[in-house]
Tab-separated table of C-alpha atoms and ligand atoms in Angstrom:
chain	number	residue	atom	x	y	z
C	1	MET	CA	33.988	95.524	10.182
C	2	LEU	CA	31.669	92.576	10.949
C	3	ARG	CA	32.772	89.356	9.274
C	4	ILE	CA	29.916	87.086	8.153
C	5	GLY	CA	29.959	83.509	6.850
C	6	LEU	CA	27.173	81.827	4.905
C	7	ILE	CA	26.068	78.180	4.833
C	8	GLY	CA	24.199	77.274	1.635
C	9	THR	CA	24.592	78.355	-1.952
C	10	GLY	CA	20.976	78.551	-3.146
C	11	GLY	CA	18.493	81.262	-4.045
C	12	PHE	CA	18.174	82.652	-0.566
C	13	SER	CA	21.895	82.726	0.084
C	14	LYS	CA	22.132	85.027	-2.927
C	15	MET	CA	19.383	87.248	-1.530
C	16	HIS	CA	21.003	87.634	1.902
C	17	ALA	CA	24.498	88.039	0.410
C	18	ARG	CA	23.210	90.901	-1.769
C	19	ILE	CA	21.588	92.705	1.170
C	20	LEU	CA	24.585	92.209	3.484
C	21	SER	CA	27.064	93.388	0.889
C	22	GLY	CA	25.146	96.665	0.611
C	23	MET	CA	25.617	97.439	4.325
C	24	ASP	CA	28.331	99.580	5.883
C	25	ASP	CA	30.788	97.839	8.196
C	26	VAL	CA	29.662	94.353	7.069
C	27	GLN	CA	31.560	91.922	4.869
C	28	VAL	CA	30.503	88.457	3.753
C	29	VAL	CA	33.920	86.826	3.912
C	30	ALA	CA	33.207	83.120	3.402
C	31	VAL	CA	30.653	80.598	2.184
C	32	CYS	CA	30.359	76.850	2.602
C	33	GLY	CA	28.213	74.526	0.497
C	34	THR	CA	27.520	70.869	-0.074
C	35	SER	CA	30.598	70.755	-2.321
C	36	LEU	CA	33.656	72.939	-2.779
C	37	ALA	CA	32.728	73.456	-6.453
C	38	LYS	CA	29.308	74.886	-5.509
C	39	ALA	CA	30.807	77.094	-2.808
C	40	GLU	CA	33.491	78.365	-5.205
C	41	ALA	CA	30.959	79.151	-7.930
C	42	PHE	CA	28.775	80.973	-5.418
C	43	ALA	CA	31.724	82.918	-3.981
C	44	LEU	CA	32.790	83.968	-7.473
C	45	ALA	CA	29.272	85.106	-8.433
C	46	CYS	CA	28.784	87.067	-5.186
C	47	GLY	CA	32.289	88.498	-4.734
C	48	ILE	CA	33.012	86.480	-1.556
C	49	GLY	CA	36.688	85.875	-0.693
C	50	SER	CA	36.761	82.300	0.604
C	51	SER	CA	34.833	79.090	-0.052
C	52	TYR	CA	34.704	75.870	1.928
C	53	GLU	CA	33.087	72.447	1.663
C	54	SER	CA	32.370	72.076	5.359
C	55	LEU	CA	31.370	74.290	8.246
C	56	ASP	CA	34.258	72.962	10.371
C	57	ASP	CA	36.757	74.064	7.725
C	58	MET	CA	35.082	77.476	7.466
C	59	LEU	CA	35.101	78.003	11.226
C	60	ASP	CA	38.714	76.808	11.539
C	61	GLY	CA	39.798	78.991	8.635
C	62	GLU	CA	38.025	82.272	9.439
C	63	ARG	CA	37.304	84.580	12.345
C	64	LEU	CA	33.541	85.115	12.007
C	65	ASP	CA	31.255	87.439	13.963
C	66	ALA	CA	28.132	85.583	12.767
C	67	VAL	CA	26.956	82.884	10.368
C	68	TYR	CA	23.833	82.716	8.196
C	69	ILE	CA	22.305	79.212	7.927
C	70	LEU	CA	20.464	79.183	4.588
C	71	VAL	CA	19.744	75.519	3.909
C	72	PRO	CA	16.564	73.483	3.329
C	73	PRO	CA	14.549	72.071	6.254
C	74	MET	CA	16.209	68.625	6.229
C	75	SER	CA	19.705	70.049	6.625
C	76	HIS	CA	19.364	71.738	10.027
C	77	GLY	CA	20.706	70.596	13.358
C	78	GLU	CA	24.411	69.964	13.148
C	79	TYR	CA	25.211	73.480	11.896
C	80	GLU	CA	23.333	75.167	14.718
C	81	MET	CA	24.979	72.921	17.344
C	82	LYS	CA	28.481	73.584	15.981
C	83	LEU	CA	27.923	77.353	16.041
C	84	ILE	CA	26.535	77.201	19.570
C	85	ALA	CA	29.568	75.165	20.689
C	86	ARG	CA	31.844	77.954	19.412
C	87	GLY	CA	29.594	80.754	20.739
C	88	ILE	CA	28.967	82.214	17.270
C	89	PRO	CA	25.664	84.124	16.762
C	90	PHE	CA	23.552	82.987	13.817
C	91	PHE	CA	20.709	83.960	11.529
C	92	VAL	CA	18.726	80.965	10.303
C	93	GLU	CA	16.102	80.785	7.583
C	94	LYS	CA	12.715	79.326	8.470
C	95	PRO	CA	11.567	76.623	9.044
C	96	LEU	CA	13.804	75.484	11.916
C	97	GLY	CA	13.745	71.867	10.749
C	98	LEU	CA	11.403	68.959	10.124
C	99	ASN	CA	10.394	68.203	13.709
C	100	THR	CA	10.421	69.724	17.195
C	101	GLU	CA	12.932	67.452	18.969
C	102	GLN	CA	16.072	68.839	17.361
C	103	PRO	CA	14.982	72.515	17.442
C	104	GLU	CA	14.002	72.111	21.101
C	105	GLN	CA	17.501	70.875	21.930
C	106	ILE	CA	18.997	73.798	19.967
C	107	ARG	CA	16.712	76.280	21.715
C	108	ASN	CA	17.780	74.945	25.117
C	109	GLU	CA	21.483	75.158	24.262
C	110	ILE	CA	21.073	78.746	22.999
C	111	SER	CA	19.389	79.804	26.233
C	112	LYS	CA	22.352	78.576	28.297
C	113	GLN	CA	24.632	81.230	26.804
C	114	SER	CA	22.197	83.966	25.625
C	115	LEU	CA	23.514	83.662	22.077
C	116	ILE	CA	22.151	86.236	19.599
C	117	THR	CA	19.938	84.483	17.043
C	118	SER	CA	17.442	85.607	14.435
C	119	VAL	CA	15.044	83.576	12.283
C	120	GLY	CA	13.852	84.557	8.806
C	121	TYR	CA	10.197	85.226	9.578
C	122	HIS	CA	10.625	88.397	7.562
C	123	PHE	CA	6.945	89.362	7.318
C	124	ARG	CA	7.116	90.485	10.972
C	125	TYR	CA	9.308	93.384	9.781
C	126	THR	CA	6.696	94.657	7.302
C	127	ASP	CA	5.075	97.969	8.279
C	128	THR	CA	1.638	96.629	7.267
C	129	VAL	CA	1.959	93.631	9.621
C	130	ASP	CA	2.937	96.055	12.373
C	131	LEU	CA	-0.168	98.156	11.654
C	132	MET	CA	-2.393	95.056	11.582
C	133	LYS	CA	-0.949	93.988	14.957
C	134	GLN	CA	-1.701	97.428	16.453
C	135	LEU	CA	-5.257	97.460	15.068
C	136	LEU	CA	-5.969	93.943	16.341
C	137	LYS	CA	-4.964	95.029	19.853
C	138	GLU	CA	-7.739	97.643	19.806
C	139	ARG	CA	-10.492	95.635	18.101
C	140	PRO	CA	-12.480	92.683	19.378
C	141	ILE	CA	-11.579	89.864	16.968
C	142	GLY	CA	-14.131	87.404	15.605
C	143	MET	CA	-11.890	85.109	13.609
C	144	LEU	CA	-9.020	84.952	11.126
C	145	THR	CA	-8.513	83.106	7.876
C	146	GLY	CA	-5.281	82.673	5.973
C	147	LYS	CA	-4.331	81.328	2.567
C	148	TRP	CA	-1.126	80.326	0.794
C	149	MET	CA	-2.322	79.321	-2.643
C	150	GLY	CA	0.349	78.866	-5.270
C	151	SER	CA	2.367	76.579	-7.469
C	152	MET	CA	4.960	73.984	-6.484
C	153	PRO	CA	8.515	75.397	-6.070
C	154	GLN	CA	10.710	73.521	-8.536
C	155	VAL	CA	13.735	72.916	-6.268
C	156	ALA	CA	14.144	69.127	-5.902
C	157	TRP	CA	13.913	68.928	-2.096
C	158	TRP	CA	10.576	70.748	-1.859
C	159	ARG	CA	8.387	67.963	-3.303
C	160	ASP	CA	9.853	65.343	-0.937
C	161	GLN	CA	7.945	65.232	2.348
C	162	SER	CA	10.976	63.807	4.178
C	163	LYS	CA	13.101	66.798	3.103
C	164	SER	CA	10.785	69.827	3.152
C	165	GLY	CA	8.103	68.757	5.643
C	166	GLY	CA	5.416	69.813	3.145
C	167	GLN	CA	3.755	73.103	2.284
C	168	PHE	CA	2.236	73.954	5.664
C	169	LEU	CA	5.536	73.496	7.520
C	170	GLU	CA	7.643	75.086	4.758
C	171	GLN	CA	5.505	77.968	3.447
C	172	SER	CA	2.334	78.500	5.462
C	173	THR	CA	4.581	78.634	8.529
C	174	HIS	CA	4.859	82.348	7.669
C	175	LEU	CA	1.092	82.752	8.148
C	176	VAL	CA	1.119	80.823	11.426
C	177	ASP	CA	3.943	83.072	12.564
C	178	ILE	CA	2.172	86.323	11.595
C	179	MET	CA	-0.978	85.148	13.381
C	180	ARG	CA	1.012	84.272	16.528
C	181	TYR	CA	2.791	87.633	16.339
C	182	CYS	CA	-0.489	89.551	16.057
C	183	VAL	CA	-2.919	87.478	18.129
C	184	GLY	CA	-0.928	85.370	20.625
C	185	GLU	CA	-0.272	81.714	21.318
C	186	ILE	CA	-2.136	78.751	19.840
C	187	ASP	CA	-3.296	75.817	21.903
C	188	GLU	CA	-5.145	73.550	19.493
C	189	VAL	CA	-4.505	72.457	15.911
C	190	TYR	CA	-6.630	70.303	13.592
C	191	ALA	CA	-5.360	69.563	10.098
C	192	MET	CA	-6.502	67.762	6.971
C	193	TYR	CA	-4.124	67.279	4.038
C	194	GLY	CA	-4.752	65.692	0.645
C	195	HIS	CA	-2.972	64.530	-2.519
C	196	GLN	CA	-5.039	65.684	-5.490
C	197	VAL	CA	-3.035	66.595	-8.570
C	198	ILE	CA	0.697	67.227	-8.246
C	199	HIS	CA	1.808	63.627	-7.679
C	200	LYS	CA	0.242	62.729	-11.047
C	201	GLN	CA	1.935	65.662	-12.763
C	202	TYR	CA	5.536	65.305	-11.496
C	203	GLU	CA	7.864	62.434	-10.545
C	204	GLY	CA	8.715	61.812	-6.902
C	205	VAL	CA	6.107	63.999	-5.241
C	206	THR	CA	5.321	62.906	-1.686
C	207	VAL	CA	4.094	66.238	-0.266
C	208	PRO	CA	0.342	66.807	0.010
C	209	ASP	CA	-0.843	69.435	-2.463
C	210	VAL	CA	-3.886	70.689	-0.528
C	211	GLY	CA	-4.415	71.275	3.155
C	212	THR	CA	-6.587	73.070	5.612
C	213	VAL	CA	-5.703	73.670	9.247
C	214	THR	CA	-7.936	74.974	12.013
C	215	LEU	CA	-6.228	76.764	14.887
C	216	LYS	CA	-7.539	77.790	18.279
C	217	PHE	CA	-5.719	80.548	20.140
C	218	LYS	CA	-5.400	80.721	23.927
C	219	SER	CA	-7.563	83.876	23.755
C	220	GLY	CA	-10.401	81.819	22.242
C	221	VAL	CA	-9.986	83.305	18.724
C	222	ILE	CA	-10.232	80.648	16.033
C	223	ALA	CA	-8.540	80.672	12.646
C	224	ASN	CA	-8.168	78.618	9.541
C	225	ILE	CA	-5.197	78.496	7.192
C	226	SER	CA	-5.594	76.702	3.878
C	227	ASN	CA	-2.894	76.050	1.320
C	228	THR	CA	-2.377	74.479	-2.064
C	229	CYS	CA	0.480	74.136	-4.533
C	230	VAL	CA	-1.625	72.895	-7.486
C	231	LEU	CA	-1.928	76.284	-9.220
C	232	PRO	CA	-0.045	77.219	-12.368
C	233	ASP	CA	2.836	79.705	-12.026
C	234	GLY	CA	1.796	83.320	-11.805
C	235	VAL	CA	-1.653	82.532	-10.383
C	236	GLY	CA	-1.537	82.747	-6.635
C	237	LYS	CA	-2.941	84.346	-3.526
C	238	THR	CA	-1.306	84.671	-0.144
C	239	GLY	CA	-2.694	86.546	2.814
C	240	ILE	CA	-4.606	86.808	6.060
C	241	THR	CA	-8.102	88.179	6.612
C	242	CYS	CA	-9.172	89.327	10.076
C	243	TYR	CA	-12.869	89.674	10.850
C	244	THR	CA	-13.307	92.178	13.680
C	245	GLN	CA	-16.114	94.131	15.278
C	246	GLN	CA	-14.966	97.259	13.388
C	247	GLY	CA	-14.720	95.553	9.997
C	248	ILE	CA	-12.313	93.505	7.924
C	249	LEU	CA	-8.507	93.743	7.798
C	250	GLU	CA	-7.143	92.106	4.690
C	251	TRP	CA	-3.374	91.648	4.656
C	252	ASP	CA	-1.297	90.428	1.745
C	253	PRO	CA	2.459	90.712	1.199
C	254	ASP	CA	2.018	94.065	-0.605
C	255	ARG	CA	-0.719	95.872	1.337
C	256	LEU	CA	-3.186	96.062	4.198
C	257	THR	CA	-6.786	96.837	3.225
C	258	MET	CA	-9.034	98.102	6.007
C	259	ILE	CA	-12.712	97.652	5.171
C	260	GLU	CA	-14.962	99.511	7.590
C	261	ALA	CA	-18.657	100.412	7.502
C	262	HIS	CA	-18.318	103.592	5.420
C	263	GLU	CA	-14.860	103.497	3.951
C	264	THR	CA	-12.092	101.302	2.669
C	265	THR	CA	-8.476	102.349	3.228
C	266	ILE	CA	-5.484	100.717	1.583
C	267	ARG	CA	-2.000	100.995	3.079
C	268	HIS	CA	0.756	99.838	0.752
C	269	LYS	CA	3.905	98.251	2.159
C	270	LYS	CA	6.694	100.829	2.454
C	271	VAL	CA	9.677	98.757	3.528
C	272	ASN	CA	11.585	95.740	2.259
C	273	PRO	CA	11.227	93.396	5.244
C	274	TYR	CA	14.277	91.332	4.213
C	275	VAL	CA	16.437	94.445	4.499
C	276	VAL	CA	14.905	95.419	7.849
C	277	GLU	CA	15.385	91.909	9.314
C	278	ASN	CA	19.035	91.906	8.256
C	279	GLU	CA	19.576	95.397	9.694
C	280	ALA	CA	18.024	94.263	12.986
C	281	PHE	CA	20.392	91.292	13.260
C	282	ILE	CA	23.473	93.325	12.302
C	283	TYR	CA	22.478	96.054	14.784
C	284	ALA	CA	22.244	93.408	17.518
C	285	LEU	CA	25.707	92.069	16.630
C	286	LYS	CA	27.204	95.568	16.719
C	287	THR	CA	25.549	96.792	19.914
C	288	GLY	CA	24.403	93.717	21.841
C	289	ASP	CA	20.894	95.222	21.776
C	290	THR	CA	18.547	92.519	20.428
C	291	GLY	CA	15.433	94.709	20.721
C	292	ARG	CA	14.984	95.080	16.964
C	293	ILE	CA	15.035	91.310	16.337
C	294	LEU	CA	11.366	90.361	16.044
C	295	SER	CA	11.868	86.597	15.729
C	296	ASP	CA	14.619	84.874	17.679
C	297	TYR	CA	15.141	81.114	17.837
C	298	ALA	CA	13.070	80.605	20.996
C	299	ASP	CA	10.082	82.453	19.531
C	300	ALA	CA	10.351	80.758	16.141
C	301	PHE	CA	10.354	77.419	17.956
C	302	LYS	CA	6.756	78.103	19.005
C	303	THR	CA	5.753	78.535	15.356
C	304	GLN	CA	7.589	75.294	14.565
C	305	GLN	CA	5.599	73.519	17.283
C	306	VAL	CA	2.329	74.556	15.610
C	307	THR	CA	3.320	73.413	12.123
C	308	VAL	CA	4.618	70.093	13.437
C	309	ALA	CA	1.405	69.672	15.452
C	310	ALA	CA	-0.506	70.127	12.183
C	311	LEU	CA	1.479	67.247	10.667
C	312	GLU	CA	0.663	65.073	13.680
C	313	SER	CA	-3.011	65.968	13.460
C	314	ALA	CA	-3.207	65.272	9.721
C	315	LYS	CA	-1.614	61.865	10.378
C	316	SER	CA	-3.830	60.896	13.306
C	317	GLY	CA	-7.053	62.489	12.071
C	318	LEU	CA	-7.475	64.029	15.512
C	319	PRO	CA	-7.049	67.543	16.911
C	320	TYR	CA	-3.670	68.154	18.561
C	321	ARG	CA	-3.841	69.983	21.887
C	322	PHE	CA	-0.855	71.639	23.581
C	323	ASN	CA	-0.812	71.290	27.357
B	1	LIG	N1	11.943	83.796	4.344
B	1	LIG	C1	11.625	83.611	3.092
B	1	LIG	O1	10.850	84.340	2.516
B	1	LIG	C2	12.264	82.483	2.324
B	1	LIG	C3	12.182	82.457	0.928
B	1	LIG	C4	12.831	81.432	0.245
B	1	LIG	C5	13.505	80.450	0.937
B	1	LIG	N2	13.520	80.497	2.291
B	1	LIG	C6	14.158	79.413	3.046
B	1	LIG	O2	15.551	79.373	2.844
B	1	LIG	C7	15.995	78.029	2.857
B	1	LIG	C8	16.828	77.789	1.605
B	1	LIG	O3	15.984	78.000	0.487
B	1	LIG	P1	16.553	78.331	-0.954
B	1	LIG	O4	15.437	78.979	-1.681
B	1	LIG	O5	17.854	79.026	-0.876
B	1	LIG	O6	16.735	76.853	-1.494
B	1	LIG	P2	17.655	76.361	-2.706
B	1	LIG	O7	17.214	75.000	-3.047
B	1	LIG	O8	17.734	77.415	-3.752
B	1	LIG	O9	19.075	76.301	-2.031
B	1	LIG	C9	19.376	75.461	-0.971
B	1	LIG	C10	20.859	75.332	-0.930
B	1	LIG	O10	21.229	74.644	0.234
B	1	LIG	C11	22.188	73.705	-0.145
B	1	LIG	N3	22.178	72.649	0.832
B	1	LIG	C12	21.323	71.628	0.968
B	1	LIG	N4	21.664	70.877	2.024
B	1	LIG	C13	22.758	71.468	2.525
B	1	LIG	C14	23.590	71.164	3.573
B	1	LIG	N5	23.358	70.109	4.363
B	1	LIG	N6	24.649	71.973	3.804
B	1	LIG	C15	24.904	73.047	3.045
B	1	LIG	N7	24.144	73.375	2.010
B	1	LIG	C16	23.074	72.593	1.763
B	1	LIG	C17	21.832	73.240	-1.526
B	1	LIG	O11	22.927	72.699	-2.201
B	1	LIG	C18	21.407	74.571	-2.134
B	1	LIG	O12	22.501	75.264	-2.646
B	1	LIG	C19	14.759	77.135	2.942
B	1	LIG	O13	14.560	76.681	4.256
B	1	LIG	C20	13.612	78.074	2.587
B	1	LIG	O14	12.414	77.799	3.281
B	1	LIG	C21	12.945	81.500	2.992
């Protein structure tokens, strides 16, 4: 039986706890939160045996085979380093943090002991993303566009730039990651962000509510990802469009639409990528075979570098070039 501990008591802790508790040979045995009361309430709601108010207490009190780090962007760093120091594998939700300095240090420490890690870029595990990746290998690509157009998540930390890092780093990071996964590495980033509506509508908003980011891949392919959080709830569009010599591939979280000269084919998503990403991590813990993990910490770090570069570019007004 694999014994798992969770850090964080929010919406996504619930999601992972539900998936893990449905697996054979896996038990979520402990949770720690920002207070004992929150951890206890979470443990009670999810049927978890033990609750703690600090990671140190949880690690001293339990034998754990792995830990899930499910906290907002501003709360990363110390948890990862403590787990690395004790040699405990971890799954961590995206994004890796607010900057690149701390994640780079974590990445370097992980590489010294080949620790098993996995990062929650779950779209990589979707069958339609896999198909899009295969098709893009065979087709000369013109360009890509991506969009994450939605409303502002109502959790308090999200609207604060110093806590979430803003929409591109927090949400559109998924699109950057899918593009990297399908097309390769990025070497130039040029971003423009703006504050149009949301800061007038809600108290304490410091995140931009519109943004557009141009990306250049090492292969020469160019892309644009635009995002906004000004829309009302229930009105949103998220996806990637690939313009290729054979036609258009239009991906969204539910389907891949292939538009060619004489026919349009729609492939609906068949798997729950959150389940598949959890199975991949658990399989790696059981067997030592990390082959099913599609996003480990070192790879996710490269996505983090792009989203942080976008922040730098938006600040400076200049393109950001990687060496
Ligand atoms: N992969 C995905 O599709 C996806 C979807 C949603 C959220 N997420 C990510 O998961 C992370 C958590 O999001 P959420 O929706 O659960 O947020 P949430 O606001 O619902 O919950 C966050 C929880 O973390 C706790 N927390 C904050 N700082 C902490 C700290 N230092 N130590 C321990 N706990 C702390 C808060 O008390 C809260 O319980 C975010 O980084 C988010 O981007 C990923």
